[in-house]
């Protein structure tokens, strides 16, 4: 059994060395047509790494040749199939520009956008690439509304927007979790939640976001100087009413109701103090006026 395994391993090694030797001969060949044929053969066998190397080497020599178009197109696919999505995006885009009348031009434009989609980072990383992918795919759809890739493009855009949604959700939650008693982060939390509600109105996270908005605003009001408390408690009450209006059966209502009651009490207390202060000022003004107009 061991001898059979050894023979098999040696056989595979010999075949591998033979294959590598053959590839190196193609690379060293001065014949462009031979190299081109070898590159196409490797491509059709789905050996995209070897095909890509050969296409890279011969493409500068194919300018003006009838094979340049297909070689350029295949080169871009080699990049894509070996996971070099940034290069694939660039090469597909260049193909569509140079060979704008090609039968492959539309596919190249789609694949340049699709490469960006494949290269889109995880939600917890910077999402510049995701935004670029959405923009390119949407641009492709705008230019080719009847494309055979229409459904796939729509699904990709939804998927990428879900990634942006998750990123925005985690960012909004992070501001509150980082320091729930820090005024700057509480302000940022309210702003990020408001942005999230505007950008993702149909999100499944919006019920939780609506509650966190009440909580952040209430704690902001609670932590701030008294001169700003009335306005901030008023906003906390408003956010609570928005939560009740949109999610009347929410599990967060009992928790939020306590903050609403406290906010209403605080607004009433501050308003009373303001009224008393105004009354005292008016009384003092009247007294001063009376003294000023009385006969000496």
PDB file of C-alpha atoms in Angstrom:
ATOM      1  CA  UNK A   1       0.000   0.000   0.000  1.00  0.00           C
ATOM      2  CA  UNK A   2       2.815   2.364   0.906  1.00  0.00           C
ATOM      3  CA  UNK A   3       4.626   1.562  -2.354  1.00  0.00           C
ATOM      4  CA  UNK A   4       1.497   2.334  -4.394  1.00  0.00           C
ATOM      5  CA  UNK A   5       1.114   5.678  -2.627  1.00  0.00           C
ATOM      6  CA  UNK A   6       4.742   6.519  -3.268  1.00  0.00           C
ATOM      7  CA  UNK A   7       4.405   5.682  -6.959  1.00  0.00           C
ATOM      8  CA  UNK A   8       1.271   7.866  -7.200  1.00  0.00           C
ATOM      9  CA  UNK A   9       3.011  10.777  -5.496  1.00  0.00           C
ATOM     10  CA  UNK A  10       6.012  10.461  -7.804  1.00  0.00           C
ATOM     11  CA  UNK A  11       3.738  10.291 -10.845  1.00  0.00           C
ATOM     12  CA  UNK A  12       1.891  13.476  -9.813  1.00  0.00           C
ATOM     13  CA  UNK A  13       5.222  15.211  -9.125  1.00  0.00           C
ATOM     14  CA  UNK A  14       6.559  14.273 -12.549  1.00  0.00           C
ATOM     15  CA  UNK A  15       3.379  15.513 -14.247  1.00  0.00           C
ATOM     16  CA  UNK A  16       3.591  18.738 -12.231  1.00  0.00           C
ATOM     17  CA  UNK A  17       7.215  19.315 -13.156  1.00  0.00           C
ATOM     18  CA  UNK A  18       6.440  18.567 -16.778  1.00  0.00           C
ATOM     19  CA  UNK A  19       3.560  21.055 -16.699  1.00  0.00           C
ATOM     20  CA  UNK A  20       5.709  23.755 -15.053  1.00  0.00           C
ATOM     21  CA  UNK A  21       8.484  23.113 -17.555  1.00  0.00           C
ATOM     22  CA  UNK A  22       6.038  23.479 -20.413  1.00  0.00           C
ATOM     23  CA  UNK A  23       4.708  26.741 -19.004  1.00  0.00           C
ATOM     24  CA  UNK A  24       8.235  28.129 -18.595  1.00  0.00           C
ATOM     25  CA  UNK A  25       8.950  27.272 -22.235  1.00  0.00           C
ATOM     26  CA  UNK A  26       5.903  29.302 -23.274  1.00  0.00           C
ATOM     27  CA  UNK A  27       7.050  32.213 -21.114  1.00  0.00           C
ATOM     28  CA  UNK A  28      10.529  32.202 -22.654  1.00  0.00           C
ATOM     29  CA  UNK A  29       9.221  31.846 -26.195  1.00  0.00           C
ATOM     30  CA  UNK A  30       9.776  34.784 -28.538  1.00  0.00           C
ATOM     31  CA  UNK A  31       6.728  33.779 -30.581  1.00  0.00           C
ATOM     32  CA  UNK A  32       3.807  36.035 -29.692  1.00  0.00           C
ATOM     33  CA  UNK A  33       1.240  33.858 -31.557  1.00  0.00           C
ATOM     34  CA  UNK A  34       2.487  30.785 -29.653  1.00  0.00           C
ATOM     35  CA  UNK A  35       2.262  32.599 -26.338  1.00  0.00           C
ATOM     36  CA  UNK A  36      -1.199  33.899 -27.189  1.00  0.00           C
ATOM     37  CA  UNK A  37      -2.455  30.412 -28.068  1.00  0.00           C
ATOM     38  CA  UNK A  38      -0.971  28.998 -24.849  1.00  0.00           C
ATOM     39  CA  UNK A  39      -2.593  31.780 -22.789  1.00  0.00           C
ATOM     40  CA  UNK A  40      -5.999  31.090 -24.367  1.00  0.00           C
ATOM     41  CA  UNK A  41      -5.578  27.332 -23.778  1.00  0.00           C
ATOM     42  CA  UNK A  42      -4.722  27.901 -20.096  1.00  0.00           C
ATOM     43  CA  UNK A  43      -7.692  30.250 -19.832  1.00  0.00           C
ATOM     44  CA  UNK A  44     -10.108  27.676 -21.259  1.00  0.00           C
ATOM     45  CA  UNK A  45      -8.715  25.085 -18.820  1.00  0.00           C
ATOM     46  CA  UNK A  46      -9.479  27.605 -16.026  1.00  0.00           C
ATOM     47  CA  UNK A  47      -5.804  27.873 -15.101  1.00  0.00           C
ATOM     48  CA  UNK A  48      -6.240  31.626 -14.706  1.00  0.00           C
ATOM     49  CA  UNK A  49      -2.946  32.224 -12.892  1.00  0.00           C
ATOM     50  CA  UNK A  50      -0.807  30.933 -15.781  1.00  0.00           C
ATOM     51  CA  UNK A  51      -3.091  32.462 -18.413  1.00  0.00           C
ATOM     52  CA  UNK A  52      -2.903  35.833 -16.659  1.00  0.00           C
ATOM     53  CA  UNK A  53       0.885  35.797 -16.565  1.00  0.00           C
ATOM     54  CA  UNK A  54       1.093  35.088 -20.297  1.00  0.00           C
ATOM     55  CA  UNK A  55      -1.545  37.704 -21.183  1.00  0.00           C
ATOM     56  CA  UNK A  56       0.316  40.304 -19.092  1.00  0.00           C
ATOM     57  CA  UNK A  57       3.516  39.582 -20.992  1.00  0.00           C
ATOM     58  CA  UNK A  58       2.097  39.649 -24.523  1.00  0.00           C
ATOM     59  CA  UNK A  59      -0.542  42.397 -24.297  1.00  0.00           C
ATOM     60  CA  UNK A  60       1.955  45.280 -24.831  1.00  0.00           C
ATOM     61  CA  UNK A  61       2.978  43.475 -28.040  1.00  0.00           C
ATOM     62  CA  UNK A  62      -0.576  43.057 -29.345  1.00  0.00           C
ATOM     63  CA  UNK A  63      -1.469  46.722 -29.941  1.00  0.00           C
ATOM     64  CA  UNK A  64      -3.286  46.995 -33.231  1.00  0.00           C
ATOM     65  CA  UNK A  65      -3.456  43.217 -33.577  1.00  0.00           C
ATOM     66  CA  UNK A  66      -6.803  41.457 -34.118  1.00  0.00           C
ATOM     67  CA  UNK A  67      -6.206  39.380 -30.971  1.00  0.00           C
ATOM     68  CA  UNK A  68      -5.738  42.415 -28.685  1.00  0.00           C
ATOM     69  CA  UNK A  69      -9.438  42.773 -27.853  1.00  0.00           C
ATOM     70  CA  UNK A  70     -10.000  39.206 -26.683  1.00  0.00           C
ATOM     71  CA  UNK A  71      -6.645  39.053 -24.892  1.00  0.00           C
ATOM     72  CA  UNK A  72      -7.493  42.227 -22.944  1.00  0.00           C
ATOM     73  CA  UNK A  73     -10.918  40.843 -22.032  1.00  0.00           C
ATOM     74  CA  UNK A  74      -9.488  37.500 -20.919  1.00  0.00           C
ATOM     75  CA  UNK A  75      -6.746  39.228 -18.925  1.00  0.00           C
ATOM     76  CA  UNK A  76      -9.387  41.101 -16.903  1.00  0.00           C
ATOM     77  CA  UNK A  77     -11.194  37.828 -16.204  1.00  0.00           C
ATOM     78  CA  UNK A  78      -7.917  36.238 -15.117  1.00  0.00           C
ATOM     79  CA  UNK A  79      -7.486  39.031 -12.561  1.00  0.00           C
ATOM     80  CA  UNK A  80     -11.057  38.533 -11.379  1.00  0.00           C
ATOM     81  CA  UNK A  81     -10.822  34.741 -11.093  1.00  0.00           C
ATOM     82  CA  UNK A  82      -7.558  34.908  -9.144  1.00  0.00           C
ATOM     83  CA  UNK A  83      -9.088  37.342  -6.652  1.00  0.00           C
ATOM     84  CA  UNK A  84      -7.283  40.480  -7.867  1.00  0.00           C
ATOM     85  CA  UNK A  85     -10.498  42.489  -7.822  1.00  0.00           C
ATOM     86  CA  UNK A  86      -8.898  45.934  -7.830  1.00  0.00           C
ATOM     87  CA  UNK A  87      -6.919  45.074 -10.973  1.00  0.00           C
ATOM     88  CA  UNK A  88      -9.964  43.391 -12.505  1.00  0.00           C
ATOM     89  CA  UNK A  89     -12.016  46.535 -11.963  1.00  0.00           C
ATOM     90  CA  UNK A  90      -9.327  48.640 -13.622  1.00  0.00           C
ATOM     91  CA  UNK A  91      -8.816  46.252 -16.557  1.00  0.00           C
ATOM     92  CA  UNK A  92     -12.525  45.743 -17.270  1.00  0.00           C
ATOM     93  CA  UNK A  93     -13.033  49.498 -17.153  1.00  0.00           C
ATOM     94  CA  UNK A  94     -10.102  50.095 -19.488  1.00  0.00           C
ATOM     95  CA  UNK A  95     -11.439  47.442 -21.880  1.00  0.00           C
ATOM     96  CA  UNK A  96     -14.840  49.185 -22.037  1.00  0.00           C
ATOM     97  CA  UNK A  97     -13.110  52.481 -22.835  1.00  0.00           C
ATOM     98  CA  UNK A  98     -10.697  51.160 -25.477  1.00  0.00           C
ATOM     99  CA  UNK A  99     -13.166  48.719 -27.068  1.00  0.00           C
ATOM    100  CA  UNK A 100     -16.389  50.654 -26.551  1.00  0.00           C
ATOM    101  CA  UNK A 101     -17.985  49.088 -29.643  1.00  0.00           C
ATOM    102  CA  UNK A 102     -17.044  45.554 -28.683  1.00  0.00           C
ATOM    103  CA  UNK A 103     -19.719  42.926 -28.150  1.00  0.00           C
ATOM    104  CA  UNK A 104     -18.119  42.451 -24.726  1.00  0.00           C
ATOM    105  CA  UNK A 105     -18.230  46.142 -23.726  1.00  0.00           C
ATOM    106  CA  UNK A 106     -21.433  45.958 -21.679  1.00  0.00           C
ATOM    107  CA  UNK A 107     -20.275  42.822 -19.883  1.00  0.00           C
ATOM    108  CA  UNK A 108     -16.964  44.533 -19.111  1.00  0.00           C
ATOM    109  CA  UNK A 109     -18.763  47.508 -17.543  1.00  0.00           C
ATOM    110  CA  UNK A 110     -20.868  45.143 -15.446  1.00  0.00           C
ATOM    111  CA  UNK A 111     -17.826  43.108 -14.399  1.00  0.00           C
ATOM    112  CA  UNK A 112     -15.874  46.228 -13.414  1.00  0.00           C
ATOM    113  CA  UNK A 113     -18.696  47.062 -10.994  1.00  0.00           C
ATOM    114  CA  UNK A 114     -19.053  43.424  -9.920  1.00  0.00           C
ATOM    115  CA  UNK A 115     -15.329  43.330  -9.082  1.00  0.00           C
ATOM    116  CA  UNK A 116     -15.841  46.287  -6.728  1.00  0.00           C
ATOM    117  CA  UNK A 117     -18.712  44.399  -5.097  1.00  0.00           C
ATOM    118  CA  UNK A 118     -16.462  41.357  -4.569  1.00  0.00           C
ATOM    119  CA  UNK A 119     -13.818  43.642  -3.062  1.00  0.00           C
ATOM    120  CA  UNK A 120     -16.258  45.369  -0.700  1.00  0.00           C
ATOM    121  CA  UNK A 121     -14.887  45.234   2.892  1.00  0.00           C
ATOM    122  CA  UNK A 122     -16.589  43.783   5.973  1.00  0.00           C
ATOM    123  CA  UNK A 123     -19.172  46.078   7.597  1.00  0.00           C
ATOM    124  CA  UNK A 124     -16.869  46.930  10.514  1.00  0.00           C
ATOM    125  CA  UNK A 125     -14.232  48.441   8.189  1.00  0.00           C
ATOM    126  CA  UNK A 126     -14.201  51.673   6.192  1.00  0.00           C
ATOM    127  CA  UNK A 127     -17.064  51.521   3.670  1.00  0.00           C
ATOM    128  CA  UNK A 128     -15.655  53.762   0.916  1.00  0.00           C
ATOM    129  CA  UNK A 129     -15.284  50.702  -1.316  1.00  0.00           C
ATOM    130  CA  UNK A 130     -18.870  49.648  -0.663  1.00  0.00           C
ATOM    131  CA  UNK A 131     -20.161  53.083  -1.643  1.00  0.00           C
ATOM    132  CA  UNK A 132     -18.072  52.992  -4.837  1.00  0.00           C
ATOM    133  CA  UNK A 133     -19.507  49.581  -5.707  1.00  0.00           C
ATOM    134  CA  UNK A 134     -23.084  50.797  -5.182  1.00  0.00           C
ATOM    135  CA  UNK A 135     -22.459  53.875  -7.330  1.00  0.00           C
ATOM    136  CA  UNK A 136     -20.907  51.871 -10.184  1.00  0.00           C
ATOM    137  CA  UNK A 137     -23.605  49.198 -10.162  1.00  0.00           C
ATOM    138  CA  UNK A 138     -26.344  51.836 -10.082  1.00  0.00           C
ATOM    139  CA  UNK A 139     -24.647  53.703 -12.927  1.00  0.00           C
ATOM    140  CA  UNK A 140     -24.525  50.469 -14.935  1.00  0.00           C
ATOM    141  CA  UNK A 141     -28.255  49.892 -14.302  1.00  0.00           C
ATOM    142  CA  UNK A 142     -29.048  53.460 -15.365  1.00  0.00           C
ATOM    143  CA  UNK A 143     -27.164  52.996 -18.640  1.00  0.00           C
ATOM    144  CA  UNK A 144     -28.422  49.473 -19.321  1.00  0.00           C
ATOM    145  CA  UNK A 145     -31.939  49.295 -17.812  1.00  0.00           C
ATOM    146  CA  UNK A 146     -32.802  46.139 -19.786  1.00  0.00           C
ATOM    147  CA  UNK A 147     -29.643  44.236 -18.935  1.00  0.00           C
ATOM    148  CA  UNK A 148     -29.771  40.497 -18.294  1.00  0.00           C
ATOM    149  CA  UNK A 149     -27.952  41.262 -15.026  1.00  0.00           C
ATOM    150  CA  UNK A 150     -30.763  43.530 -13.766  1.00  0.00           C
ATOM    151  CA  UNK A 151     -32.032  41.262 -10.992  1.00  0.00           C
ATOM    152  CA  UNK A 152     -28.527  40.368  -9.873  1.00  0.00           C
ATOM    153  CA  UNK A 153     -27.568  44.060  -9.728  1.00  0.00           C
ATOM    154  CA  UNK A 154     -30.637  44.887  -7.634  1.00  0.00           C
ATOM    155  CA  UNK A 155     -29.800  42.063  -5.216  1.00  0.00           C
ATOM    156  CA  UNK A 156     -26.187  43.228  -4.963  1.00  0.00           C
ATOM    157  CA  UNK A 157     -27.232  46.810  -4.187  1.00  0.00           C
ATOM    158  CA  UNK A 158     -29.570  45.537  -1.455  1.00  0.00           C
ATOM    159  CA  UNK A 159     -26.786  43.423  -0.005  1.00  0.00           C
ATOM    160  CA  UNK A 160     -24.322  46.315  -0.012  1.00  0.00           C
ATOM    161  CA  UNK A 161     -26.859  48.672   1.550  1.00  0.00           C
ATOM    162  CA  UNK A 162     -27.387  46.102   4.306  1.00  0.00           C
ATOM    163  CA  UNK A 163     -23.657  46.335   4.978  1.00  0.00           C
ATOM    164  CA  UNK A 164     -23.851  50.146   5.199  1.00  0.00           C
ATOM    165  CA  UNK A 165     -26.897  49.786   7.420  1.00  0.00           C
ATOM    166  CA  UNK A 166     -25.068  47.475   9.813  1.00  0.00           C
ATOM    167  CA  UNK A 167     -22.075  49.823   9.885  1.00  0.00           C
ATOM    168  CA  UNK A 168     -24.311  52.827  10.701  1.00  0.00           C
ATOM    169  CA  UNK A 169     -26.208  50.827  13.342  1.00  0.00           C
ATOM    170  CA  UNK A 170     -23.047  49.729  15.136  1.00  0.00           C
ATOM    171  CA  UNK A 171     -21.652  53.264  14.954  1.00  0.00           C
ATOM    172  CA  UNK A 172     -24.783  54.752  16.523  1.00  0.00           C
ATOM    173  CA  UNK A 173     -24.817  52.140  19.298  1.00  0.00           C
ATOM    174  CA  UNK A 174     -21.111  52.580  19.923  1.00  0.00           C
ATOM    175  CA  UNK A 175     -21.479  56.292  20.709  1.00  0.00           C
ATOM    176  CA  UNK A 176     -23.937  55.490  23.481  1.00  0.00           C
ATOM    177  CA  UNK A 177     -22.055  52.447  24.796  1.00  0.00           C
ATOM    178  CA  UNK A 178     -18.667  54.192  24.828  1.00  0.00           C
ATOM    179  CA  UNK A 179     -19.604  56.706  27.514  1.00  0.00           C
ATOM    180  CA  UNK A 180     -23.267  57.010  28.487  1.00  0.00           C
ATOM    181  CA  UNK A 181     -22.523  59.975  30.759  1.00  0.00           C
ATOM    182  CA  UNK A 182     -20.300  61.925  28.392  1.00  0.00           C
ATOM    183  CA  UNK A 183     -22.144  64.918  26.896  1.00  0.00           C
ATOM    184  CA  UNK A 184     -20.170  64.933  23.630  1.00  0.00           C
ATOM    185  CA  UNK A 185     -20.793  61.242  22.906  1.00  0.00           C
ATOM    186  CA  UNK A 186     -24.454  61.509  23.925  1.00  0.00           C
ATOM    187  CA  UNK A 187     -24.907  64.376  21.443  1.00  0.00           C
ATOM    188  CA  UNK A 188     -23.146  62.312  18.776  1.00  0.00           C
ATOM    189  CA  UNK A 189     -25.338  59.330  19.599  1.00  0.00           C
ATOM    190  CA  UNK A 190     -28.531  61.326  18.982  1.00  0.00           C
ATOM    191  CA  UNK A 191     -27.114  62.742  15.727  1.00  0.00           C
ATOM    192  CA  UNK A 192     -26.013  59.310  14.432  1.00  0.00           C
ATOM    193  CA  UNK A 193     -29.366  57.723  15.323  1.00  0.00           C
ATOM    194  CA  UNK A 194     -31.211  60.544  13.529  1.00  0.00           C
ATOM    195  CA  UNK A 195     -28.990  60.028  10.477  1.00  0.00           C
ATOM    196  CA  UNK A 196     -29.624  56.284  10.618  1.00  0.00           C
ATOM    197  CA  UNK A 197     -33.409  56.782  10.745  1.00  0.00           C
ATOM    198  CA  UNK A 198     -33.204  59.112   7.744  1.00  0.00           C
ATOM    199  CA  UNK A 199     -30.898  56.897   5.673  1.00  0.00           C
ATOM    200  CA  UNK A 200     -32.530  53.544   6.518  1.00  0.00           C
ATOM    201  CA  UNK A 201     -36.223  54.232   7.162  1.00  0.00           C
ATOM    202  CA  UNK A 202     -37.209  50.578   6.621  1.00  0.00           C
ATOM    203  CA  UNK A 203     -34.486  49.029   8.768  1.00  0.00           C
ATOM    204  CA  UNK A 204     -35.299  46.285  11.277  1.00  0.00           C
ATOM    205  CA  UNK A 205     -33.007  48.130  13.699  1.00  0.00           C
ATOM    206  CA  UNK A 206     -35.205  51.241  13.815  1.00  0.00           C
ATOM    207  CA  UNK A 207     -37.287  50.181  16.805  1.00  0.00           C
ATOM    208  CA  UNK A 208     -34.148  49.782  18.905  1.00  0.00           C
ATOM    209  CA  UNK A 209     -32.754  53.002  17.438  1.00  0.00           C
ATOM    210  CA  UNK A 210     -35.920  54.902  18.410  1.00  0.00           C
ATOM    211  CA  UNK A 211     -35.546  53.683  21.991  1.00  0.00           C
ATOM    212  CA  UNK A 212     -31.818  54.496  22.129  1.00  0.00           C
ATOM    213  CA  UNK A 213     -32.635  57.972  20.869  1.00  0.00           C
ATOM    214  CA  UNK A 214     -34.975  58.538  23.842  1.00  0.00           C
ATOM    215  CA  UNK A 215     -32.371  57.096  26.208  1.00  0.00           C
ATOM    216  CA  UNK A 216     -29.470  59.147  24.813  1.00  0.00           C
ATOM    217  CA  UNK A 217     -31.470  62.370  24.785  1.00  0.00           C
ATOM    218  CA  UNK A 218     -32.776  61.795  28.318  1.00  0.00           C
ATOM    219  CA  UNK A 219     -29.279  61.148  29.693  1.00  0.00           C
ATOM    220  CA  UNK A 220     -27.986  64.160  27.765  1.00  0.00           C
ATOM    221  CA  UNK A 221     -30.645  66.322  29.431  1.00  0.00           C
ATOM    222  CA  UNK A 222     -29.843  64.734  32.772  1.00  0.00           C
ATOM    223  CA  UNK A 223     -26.113  65.437  32.448  1.00  0.00           C
ATOM    224  CA  UNK A 224     -26.223  68.970  31.054  1.00  0.00           C
ATOM    225  CA  UNK A 225     -26.262  72.392  32.712  1.00  0.00           C
ATOM    226  CA  UNK A 226     -29.678  73.583  33.878  1.00  0.00           C
ATOM    227  CA  UNK A 227     -29.991  76.374  31.309  1.00  0.00           C
ATOM    228  CA  UNK A 228     -30.152  73.749  28.533  1.00  0.00           C
ATOM    229  CA  UNK A 229     -32.160  71.120  30.379  1.00  0.00           C
ATOM    230  CA  UNK A 230     -35.664  72.267  29.440  1.00  0.00           C
ATOM    231  CA  UNK A 231     -35.002  72.082  25.711  1.00  0.00           C
ATOM    232  CA  UNK A 232     -33.287  68.705  25.998  1.00  0.00           C
ATOM    233  CA  UNK A 233     -35.959  67.171  28.242  1.00  0.00           C
ATOM    234  CA  UNK A 234     -38.560  68.464  25.768  1.00  0.00           C
ATOM    235  CA  UNK A 235     -36.732  66.674  22.948  1.00  0.00           C
ATOM    236  CA  UNK A 236     -36.578  63.472  25.026  1.00  0.00           C
ATOM    237  CA  UNK A 237     -40.377  63.670  25.448  1.00  0.00           C
ATOM    238  CA  UNK A 238     -40.795  64.236  21.709  1.00  0.00           C
ATOM    239  CA  UNK A 239     -38.605  61.232  20.873  1.00  0.00           C
ATOM    240  CA  UNK A 240     -40.656  59.086  23.249  1.00  0.00           C
ATOM    241  CA  UNK A 241     -43.898  60.090  21.513  1.00  0.00           C
ATOM    242  CA  UNK A 242     -42.299  59.214  18.160  1.00  0.00           C
ATOM    243  CA  UNK A 243     -41.416  55.778  19.559  1.00  0.00           C
ATOM    244  CA  UNK A 244     -45.007  55.230  20.792  1.00  0.00           C
ATOM    245  CA  UNK A 245     -46.478  56.447  17.522  1.00  0.00           C
ATOM    246  CA  UNK A 246     -44.369  54.170  15.324  1.00  0.00           C
ATOM    247  CA  UNK A 247     -44.070  51.157  17.638  1.00  0.00           C
ATOM    248  CA  UNK A 248     -47.161  51.085  19.878  1.00  0.00           C
ATOM    249  CA  UNK A 249     -46.454  47.488  20.967  1.00  0.00           C
ATOM    250  CA  UNK A 250     -42.726  47.872  21.475  1.00  0.00           C
ATOM    251  CA  UNK A 251     -41.044  46.012  24.317  1.00  0.00           C
ATOM    252  CA  UNK A 252     -39.064  49.191  24.993  1.00  0.00           C
ATOM    253  CA  UNK A 253     -42.113  51.275  25.949  1.00  0.00           C
ATOM    254  CA  UNK A 254     -42.078  50.497  29.690  1.00  0.00           C
ATOM    255  CA  UNK A 255     -38.432  51.516  29.978  1.00  0.00           C
ATOM    256  CA  UNK A 256     -38.929  54.614  27.851  1.00  0.00           C
ATOM    257  CA  UNK A 257     -42.108  55.650  29.694  1.00  0.00           C
ATOM    258  CA  UNK A 258     -40.161  56.232  32.903  1.00  0.00           C
ATOM    259  CA  UNK A 259     -37.837  58.621  31.090  1.00  0.00           C
ATOM    260  CA  UNK A 260     -40.815  60.342  29.478  1.00  0.00           C
ATOM    261  CA  UNK A 261     -42.525  60.891  32.841  1.00  0.00           C
ATOM    262  CA  UNK A 262     -39.324  62.236  34.362  1.00  0.00           C
ATOM    263  CA  UNK A 263     -38.786  64.511  31.348  1.00  0.00           C
ATOM    264  CA  UNK A 264     -42.320  65.943  31.604  1.00  0.00           C
ATOM    265  CA  UNK A 265     -41.822  66.544  35.346  1.00  0.00           C
ATOM    266  CA  UNK A 266     -38.509  68.299  34.755  1.00  0.00           C
ATOM    267  CA  UNK A 267     -39.933  70.511  32.001  1.00  0.00           C
ATOM    268  CA  UNK A 268     -42.827  71.459  34.312  1.00  0.00           C
ATOM    269  CA  UNK A 269     -40.432  72.154  37.214  1.00  0.00           C
ATOM    270  CA  UNK A 270     -38.101  74.308  35.102  1.00  0.00           C
ATOM    271  CA  UNK A 271     -41.045  76.136  33.519  1.00  0.00           C
ATOM    272  CA  UNK A 272     -42.412  76.905  36.993  1.00  0.00           C
ATOM    273  CA  UNK A 273     -39.034  78.251  38.103  1.00  0.00           C
ATOM    274  CA  UNK A 274     -38.836  80.373  34.945  1.00  0.00           C
ATOM    275  CA  UNK A 275     -42.337  81.756  35.543  1.00  0.00           C
ATOM    276  CA  UNK A 276     -41.518  82.551  39.161  1.00  0.00           C
ATOM    277  CA  UNK A 277     -38.309  84.282  38.092  1.00  0.00           C
ATOM    278  CA  UNK A 278     -40.152  86.321  35.439  1.00  0.00           C
ATOM    279  CA  UNK A 279     -42.815  87.287  37.961  1.00  0.00           C
ATOM    280  CA  UNK A 280     -40.147  88.383  40.449  1.00  0.00           C
ATOM    281  CA  UNK A 281     -38.381  90.431  37.759  1.00  0.00           C
ATOM    282  CA  UNK A 282     -41.652  92.072  36.704  1.00  0.00           C
ATOM    283  CA  UNK A 283     -42.465  92.811  40.335  1.00  0.00           C
ATOM    284  CA  UNK A 284     -39.064  94.373  40.869  1.00  0.00           C
ATOM    285  CA  UNK A 285     -39.463  96.441  37.694  1.00  0.00           C
ATOM    286  CA  UNK A 286     -42.844  97.688  38.841  1.00  0.00           C
ATOM    287  CA  UNK A 287     -41.468  98.581  42.259  1.00  0.00           C
ATOM    288  CA  UNK A 288     -38.516 100.462  40.712  1.00  0.00           C
ATOM    289  CA  UNK A 289     -40.821 102.272  38.307  1.00  0.00           C
ATOM    290  CA  UNK A 290     -43.131 103.285  41.135  1.00  0.00           C
ATOM    291  CA  UNK A 291     -40.239 104.689  43.158  1.00  0.00           C
ATOM    292  CA  UNK A 292     -38.948 106.589  40.117  1.00  0.00           C
ATOM    293  CA  UNK A 293     -42.309 108.281  39.431  1.00  0.00           C
ATOM    294  CA  UNK A 294     -43.252 109.040  43.043  1.00  0.00           C
ATOM    295  CA  UNK A 295     -43.040 112.773  44.096  1.00  0.00           C
ATOM    296  CA  UNK A 296     -39.903 113.756  45.961  1.00  0.00           C
TER     297      UNK A 296
END
